Amino acid sequence: EEEEEEEEVLDIADSAKTRAILDELATIRAEARPGTPPEQCVVFSQFTKFLDIIGPKIEDAGHAVLRLDGTQRLSQRAQVVARFRRGEAGVLLVSLKAASLGLNLNCASRVILTDPWWNAAIEDQAIDRCHRIGQTREVKVVRLLIRDTVENRIRDLQERKKAIVAAALGKTGESIAAIRQQLSLRDLQDLFGRVRRVEPFEPVPVPAAGGGGGTAGGGIEPGAADDVGSEAWRLREERRRR
C-alpha cells in the first residue's frame, strides 16, 4: 500500500499542471535581461498539499523558493515576506487564503494561479498583492485550468457572478433577473456532477481590482489559450500601472 501511495504522489508531481508551472518559470528566467535577475513570481494555490508537491519540483529546477501559508505564525509570515522582498528567492508559494489585504508583494510582477476559486474576488485580492501602489512593472497573470473538468465550470460560474455585479452597478444592458435565470439547477449539476464539453471561452476584459488603492487596466492577453501538454491550458492577463 505504501508503494502505491508513493507512486500516486509521483504521478501528481509530474502532472500537466506541474509541468505548466515549471515551463512558465523557465520562460520568466529566459526573458530576463543579461546581468539582471528574473522577475519574481508568486504562485497561488488554495491547496497547501499541492504547494507541498510543487515546492520541491520548483527547487529541483534551480529556483530559490519561499512559502507563505496559514499554518505559519504572523511573525514567520513577516520574515518570509521580508526575505522575498530582499530578493532571497525568485518564487513565493502562497496559499490563496493567506493572501490578506495587508500583504504587500509588489516586488513581484508575475503571478500564477494554479487552480480557480469559485469567488473571483478572492483571486483578484491575491493578484492585488503584487498589483498595488509601488509596483513599477506590468503585472502578468497566468491562470492554469484543466480541460473538461470542474475547473472550467468554476470559471464559467465566476464570469456569471461578475455579470450579476456588473448588472447591479448598471454596467450592462442585461437585467439582474435575466442573468439570474442563467444560474439554474442545470448549472449546478454541471458544476458538481455532470461532465460536459466546455469550449475555451473568449477573452474578457479584466476589471480594475482596486487593491491597496492602486489602479489597473488591460485584459487577458489576445489570442486563444495556450495548450500545455494534452490537458492543461493557460489564460494570460496583464495589469498595467497608470
CSV table of C-alpha atoms in Angstrom, one decimal:
chain,number,residue,atom,x,y,z
A,1,GLU,CA,0.0,0.0,0.0
A,2,GLU,CA,2.8,2.4,0.8
A,3,GLU,CA,4.4,1.8,-2.6
A,4,GLU,CA,1.0,2.5,-4.3
A,5,GLU,CA,0.6,5.8,-2.4
A,6,GLU,CA,4.2,6.8,-3.3
A,7,GLU,CA,3.5,6.1,-7.0
A,8,GLU,CA,0.3,8.2,-6.8
A,9,VAL,CA,2.2,11.2,-5.4
A,10,LEU,CA,4.9,10.9,-8.1
A,11,ASP,CA,2.2,10.9,-10.8
A,12,ILE,CA,0.7,14.1,-9.3
A,13,ALA,CA,4.2,15.7,-9.1
A,14,ASP,CA,4.6,15.0,-12.8
A,15,SER,CA,1.2,16.2,-13.9
A,16,ALA,CA,0.4,18.6,-16.8
A,17,LYS,CA,-0.3,21.4,-14.3
A,18,THR,CA,3.1,20.9,-12.6
A,19,ARG,CA,4.8,20.9,-15.9
A,20,ALA,CA,3.0,24.1,-16.9
A,21,ILE,CA,4.3,25.9,-13.8
A,22,LEU,CA,7.8,24.8,-14.5
A,23,ASP,CA,7.5,25.9,-18.1
A,24,GLU,CA,6.2,29.3,-17.1
A,25,LEU,CA,9.1,29.8,-14.6
A,26,ALA,CA,11.6,28.7,-17.3
A,27,THR,CA,10.1,31.3,-19.6
A,28,ILE,CA,10.4,34.0,-17.0
A,29,ARG,CA,14.0,33.1,-16.5
A,30,ALA,CA,14.7,33.1,-20.2
A,31,GLU,CA,13.1,36.6,-20.6
A,32,ALA,CA,15.5,38.2,-18.1
A,33,ARG,CA,18.0,40.6,-19.5
A,34,PRO,CA,21.6,39.6,-19.3
A,35,GLY,CA,23.1,40.6,-15.9
A,36,THR,CA,19.7,41.1,-14.3
A,37,PRO,CA,17.8,38.7,-12.1
A,38,PRO,CA,14.5,37.2,-13.5
A,39,GLU,CA,11.2,38.9,-12.4
A,40,GLN,CA,10.0,37.4,-9.1
A,41,CYS,CA,6.9,35.2,-9.3
A,42,VAL,CA,4.1,34.4,-6.8
A,43,VAL,CA,2.4,31.1,-7.2
A,44,PHE,CA,-1.0,30.8,-5.6
A,45,SER,CA,-3.0,27.6,-4.7
A,46,GLN,CA,-5.9,27.0,-2.4
A,47,PHE,CA,-4.5,23.6,-1.6
A,48,THR,CA,-1.5,23.5,0.7
A,49,LYS,CA,-0.9,19.9,-0.3
A,50,PHE,CA,-0.3,21.0,-3.8
A,51,LEU,CA,2.2,23.5,-2.6
A,52,ASP,CA,3.9,20.6,-0.8
A,53,ILE,CA,4.2,18.8,-4.1
A,54,ILE,CA,5.3,21.6,-6.4
A,55,GLY,CA,7.8,23.2,-4.0
A,56,PRO,CA,10.5,20.5,-4.3
A,57,LYS,CA,9.9,20.3,-8.1
A,58,ILE,CA,10.5,24.0,-8.5
A,59,GLU,CA,13.6,23.8,-6.3
A,60,ASP,CA,14.9,20.9,-8.4
A,61,ALA,CA,14.5,23.1,-11.5
A,62,GLY,CA,17.0,25.5,-9.9
A,63,HIS,CA,14.7,28.2,-8.5
A,64,ALA,CA,15.0,29.5,-4.9
A,65,VAL,CA,11.6,29.1,-3.2
A,66,LEU,CA,9.9,30.6,-0.2
A,67,ARG,CA,6.5,29.7,1.2
A,68,LEU,CA,3.7,31.6,2.9
A,69,ASP,CA,0.6,29.8,4.2
A,70,GLY,CA,-2.0,29.8,7.1
A,71,THR,CA,0.0,27.4,9.2
A,72,GLN,CA,2.7,30.0,9.9
A,73,ARG,CA,2.6,32.5,12.8
A,74,LEU,CA,2.4,36.2,11.9
A,75,SER,CA,6.0,36.7,12.8
A,76,GLN,CA,7.0,33.9,10.5
A,77,ARG,CA,5.0,35.3,7.6
A,78,ALA,CA,6.6,38.7,8.1
A,79,GLN,CA,10.0,37.1,7.9
A,80,VAL,CA,9.1,35.3,4.7
A,81,VAL,CA,7.8,38.4,3.1
A,82,ALA,CA,10.9,40.4,4.1
A,83,ARG,CA,13.2,37.7,2.7
A,84,PHE,CA,11.2,37.7,-0.6
A,85,ARG,CA,11.3,41.5,-0.9
A,86,ARG,CA,15.1,41.3,-0.4
A,87,GLY,CA,15.3,39.0,-3.4
A,88,GLU,CA,16.4,35.9,-1.5
A,89,ALA,CA,14.1,33.8,-3.6
A,90,GLY,CA,12.6,34.2,-7.1
A,91,VAL,CA,9.5,32.2,-6.3
A,92,LEU,CA,7.0,32.6,-3.5
A,93,LEU,CA,4.4,29.9,-2.9
A,94,VAL,CA,1.3,31.3,-1.2
A,95,SER,CA,-2.0,29.6,-0.1
A,96,LEU,CA,-4.9,31.6,-1.5
A,97,LYS,CA,-6.5,32.3,1.8
A,98,ALA,CA,-3.2,33.6,3.2
A,99,ALA,CA,-3.2,36.5,0.7
A,100,SER,CA,-4.6,39.0,3.1
A,101,LEU,CA,-5.4,42.6,2.2
A,102,GLY,CA,-2.3,43.9,4.1
A,103,LEU,CA,0.2,41.7,2.3
A,104,ASN,CA,2.5,43.7,0.0
A,105,LEU,CA,4.3,41.7,-2.6
A,106,ASN,CA,4.8,44.5,-5.2
A,107,CYS,CA,8.4,43.3,-5.6
A,108,ALA,CA,7.0,40.5,-7.8
A,109,SER,CA,5.4,41.2,-11.2
A,110,ARG,CA,4.5,37.6,-12.2
A,111,VAL,CA,1.5,35.7,-10.8
A,112,ILE,CA,0.5,32.1,-11.4
A,113,LEU,CA,-3.0,31.0,-10.2
A,114,THR,CA,-2.8,27.2,-10.2
A,115,ASP,CA,-6.5,26.5,-9.5
A,116,PRO,CA,-9.7,28.5,-9.7
A,117,TRP,CA,-11.6,29.7,-6.7
A,118,TRP,CA,-15.4,30.0,-7.1
A,119,ASN,CA,-15.3,33.6,-5.9
A,120,ALA,CA,-13.4,35.7,-8.4
A,121,ALA,CA,-13.0,38.4,-5.8
A,122,ILE,CA,-10.6,36.2,-3.8
A,123,GLU,CA,-8.4,35.7,-6.8
A,124,ASP,CA,-8.5,39.5,-7.5
A,125,GLN,CA,-7.4,40.1,-4.0
A,126,ALA,CA,-4.5,37.7,-4.4
A,127,ILE,CA,-3.4,39.4,-7.7
A,128,ASP,CA,-3.6,42.7,-5.9
A,129,ARG,CA,-0.8,41.6,-3.5
A,130,CYS,CA,1.5,42.3,-6.5
A,131,HIS,CA,-0.5,44.9,-8.4
A,132,ARG,CA,-0.6,47.7,-5.9
A,133,ILE,CA,1.0,51.1,-5.1
A,134,GLY,CA,4.7,51.0,-5.6
A,135,GLN,CA,4.6,48.5,-8.5
A,136,THR,CA,6.7,49.8,-11.4
A,137,ARG,CA,6.2,46.9,-13.9
A,138,GLU,CA,3.3,45.3,-15.7
A,139,VAL,CA,1.9,42.5,-13.6
A,140,LYS,CA,1.4,39.5,-15.8
A,141,VAL,CA,-1.0,36.8,-14.6
A,142,VAL,CA,-1.3,33.2,-15.8
A,143,ARG,CA,-4.3,31.1,-14.8
A,144,LEU,CA,-3.9,27.3,-15.1
A,145,LEU,CA,-7.0,25.3,-15.9
A,146,ILE,CA,-7.5,21.6,-16.8
A,147,ARG,CA,-9.8,21.0,-19.8
A,148,ASP,CA,-13.1,19.2,-19.4
A,149,THR,CA,-13.1,19.3,-15.6
A,150,VAL,CA,-14.9,21.2,-12.8
A,151,GLU,CA,-12.3,23.9,-13.2
A,152,ASN,CA,-13.8,25.1,-16.5
A,153,ARG,CA,-17.2,25.1,-14.9
A,154,ILE,CA,-16.0,27.1,-11.9
A,155,ARG,CA,-14.5,29.7,-14.3
A,156,ASP,CA,-17.9,29.9,-16.0
A,157,LEU,CA,-19.5,30.5,-12.7
A,158,GLN,CA,-17.0,33.3,-11.9
A,159,GLU,CA,-18.0,35.0,-15.1
A,160,ARG,CA,-21.7,34.8,-14.4
A,161,LYS,CA,-21.1,36.2,-10.9
A,162,LYS,CA,-19.2,39.1,-12.4
A,163,ALA,CA,-22.1,39.7,-14.8
A,164,ILE,CA,-24.5,39.9,-11.9
A,165,VAL,CA,-22.3,42.5,-10.2
A,166,ALA,CA,-22.0,44.5,-13.4
A,167,ALA,CA,-25.8,44.4,-13.9
A,168,ALA,CA,-26.3,45.6,-10.3
A,169,LEU,CA,-24.0,48.5,-11.0
A,170,GLY,CA,-25.7,49.3,-14.3
A,171,LYS,CA,-22.7,48.4,-16.4
A,172,THR,CA,-24.5,46.0,-18.7
A,173,GLY,CA,-27.7,46.1,-20.7
A,174,GLU,CA,-29.0,42.9,-19.2
A,175,SER,CA,-31.2,42.9,-16.2
A,176,ILE,CA,-30.2,41.1,-13.0
A,177,ALA,CA,-33.3,39.0,-13.3
A,178,ALA,CA,-32.3,37.8,-16.7
A,179,ILE,CA,-28.8,36.9,-15.6
A,180,ARG,CA,-30.1,35.1,-12.5
A,181,GLN,CA,-32.2,32.9,-14.8
A,182,GLN,CA,-28.9,31.5,-16.2
A,183,LEU,CA,-27.8,30.2,-12.8
A,184,SER,CA,-30.2,27.2,-13.0
A,185,LEU,CA,-30.3,23.8,-11.4
A,186,ARG,CA,-28.7,22.5,-14.6
A,187,ASP,CA,-25.7,24.8,-14.0
A,188,LEU,CA,-25.2,23.4,-10.5
A,189,GLN,CA,-25.5,19.9,-11.9
A,190,ASP,CA,-22.8,20.7,-14.4
A,191,LEU,CA,-20.6,22.2,-11.7
A,192,PHE,CA,-20.9,19.3,-9.3
A,193,GLY,CA,-21.9,16.2,-11.3
A,194,ARG,CA,-22.4,16.2,-15.0
A,195,VAL,CA,-19.4,16.3,-17.2
A,196,ARG,CA,-19.9,18.1,-20.5
A,197,ARG,CA,-17.6,19.5,-23.2
A,198,VAL,CA,-16.7,23.1,-22.3
A,199,GLU,CA,-15.0,25.1,-25.0
A,200,PRO,CA,-12.4,27.7,-24.0
A,201,PHE,CA,-14.3,31.0,-23.5
A,202,GLU,CA,-13.4,34.2,-25.3
A,203,PRO,CA,-11.0,36.5,-23.5
A,204,VAL,CA,-12.9,39.1,-21.4
A,205,PRO,CA,-11.8,42.4,-20.0
A,206,VAL,CA,-10.2,42.3,-16.6
A,207,PRO,CA,-11.8,44.9,-14.3
A,208,ALA,CA,-9.7,47.2,-12.0
A,209,ALA,CA,-9.4,45.4,-8.7
A,210,GLY,CA,-8.5,48.4,-6.6
A,211,GLY,CA,-6.3,46.6,-4.1
A,212,GLY,CA,-4.2,48.8,-2.0
A,213,GLY,CA,-5.5,51.9,-3.7
A,214,GLY,CA,-3.8,51.0,-7.0
A,215,THR,CA,-5.4,51.3,-10.4
A,216,ALA,CA,-5.5,48.6,-13.1
A,217,GLY,CA,-6.2,48.2,-16.7
A,218,GLY,CA,-5.7,45.9,-19.6
A,219,GLY,CA,-7.2,42.4,-20.0
A,220,ILE,CA,-6.5,38.8,-20.9
A,221,GLU,CA,-3.8,38.7,-23.5
A,222,PRO,CA,-5.2,38.5,-27.0
A,223,GLY,CA,-5.3,35.1,-28.7
A,224,ALA,CA,-6.5,31.7,-27.8
A,225,ALA,CA,-5.5,29.9,-24.7
A,226,ASP,CA,-2.2,28.0,-25.0
A,227,ASP,CA,-2.1,24.2,-24.9
A,228,VAL,CA,0.1,22.8,-22.2
A,229,GLY,CA,0.6,19.1,-22.9
A,230,SER,CA,-2.7,17.5,-23.6
A,231,GLU,CA,-4.6,18.6,-20.5
A,232,ALA,CA,-3.8,22.0,-19.1
A,233,TRP,CA,-4.2,25.4,-20.8
A,234,ARG,CA,-3.4,28.9,-19.7
A,235,LEU,CA,-5.1,32.2,-19.7
A,236,ARG,CA,-2.9,35.3,-19.5
A,237,GLU,CA,-3.8,38.7,-18.4
A,238,GLU,CA,-1.8,41.9,-17.7
A,239,ARG,CA,-2.4,44.7,-15.3
A,240,ARG,CA,-0.7,47.9,-16.1
A,241,ARG,CA,0.3,50.8,-13.9
A,242,ARG,CA,-1.1,54.2,-15.0
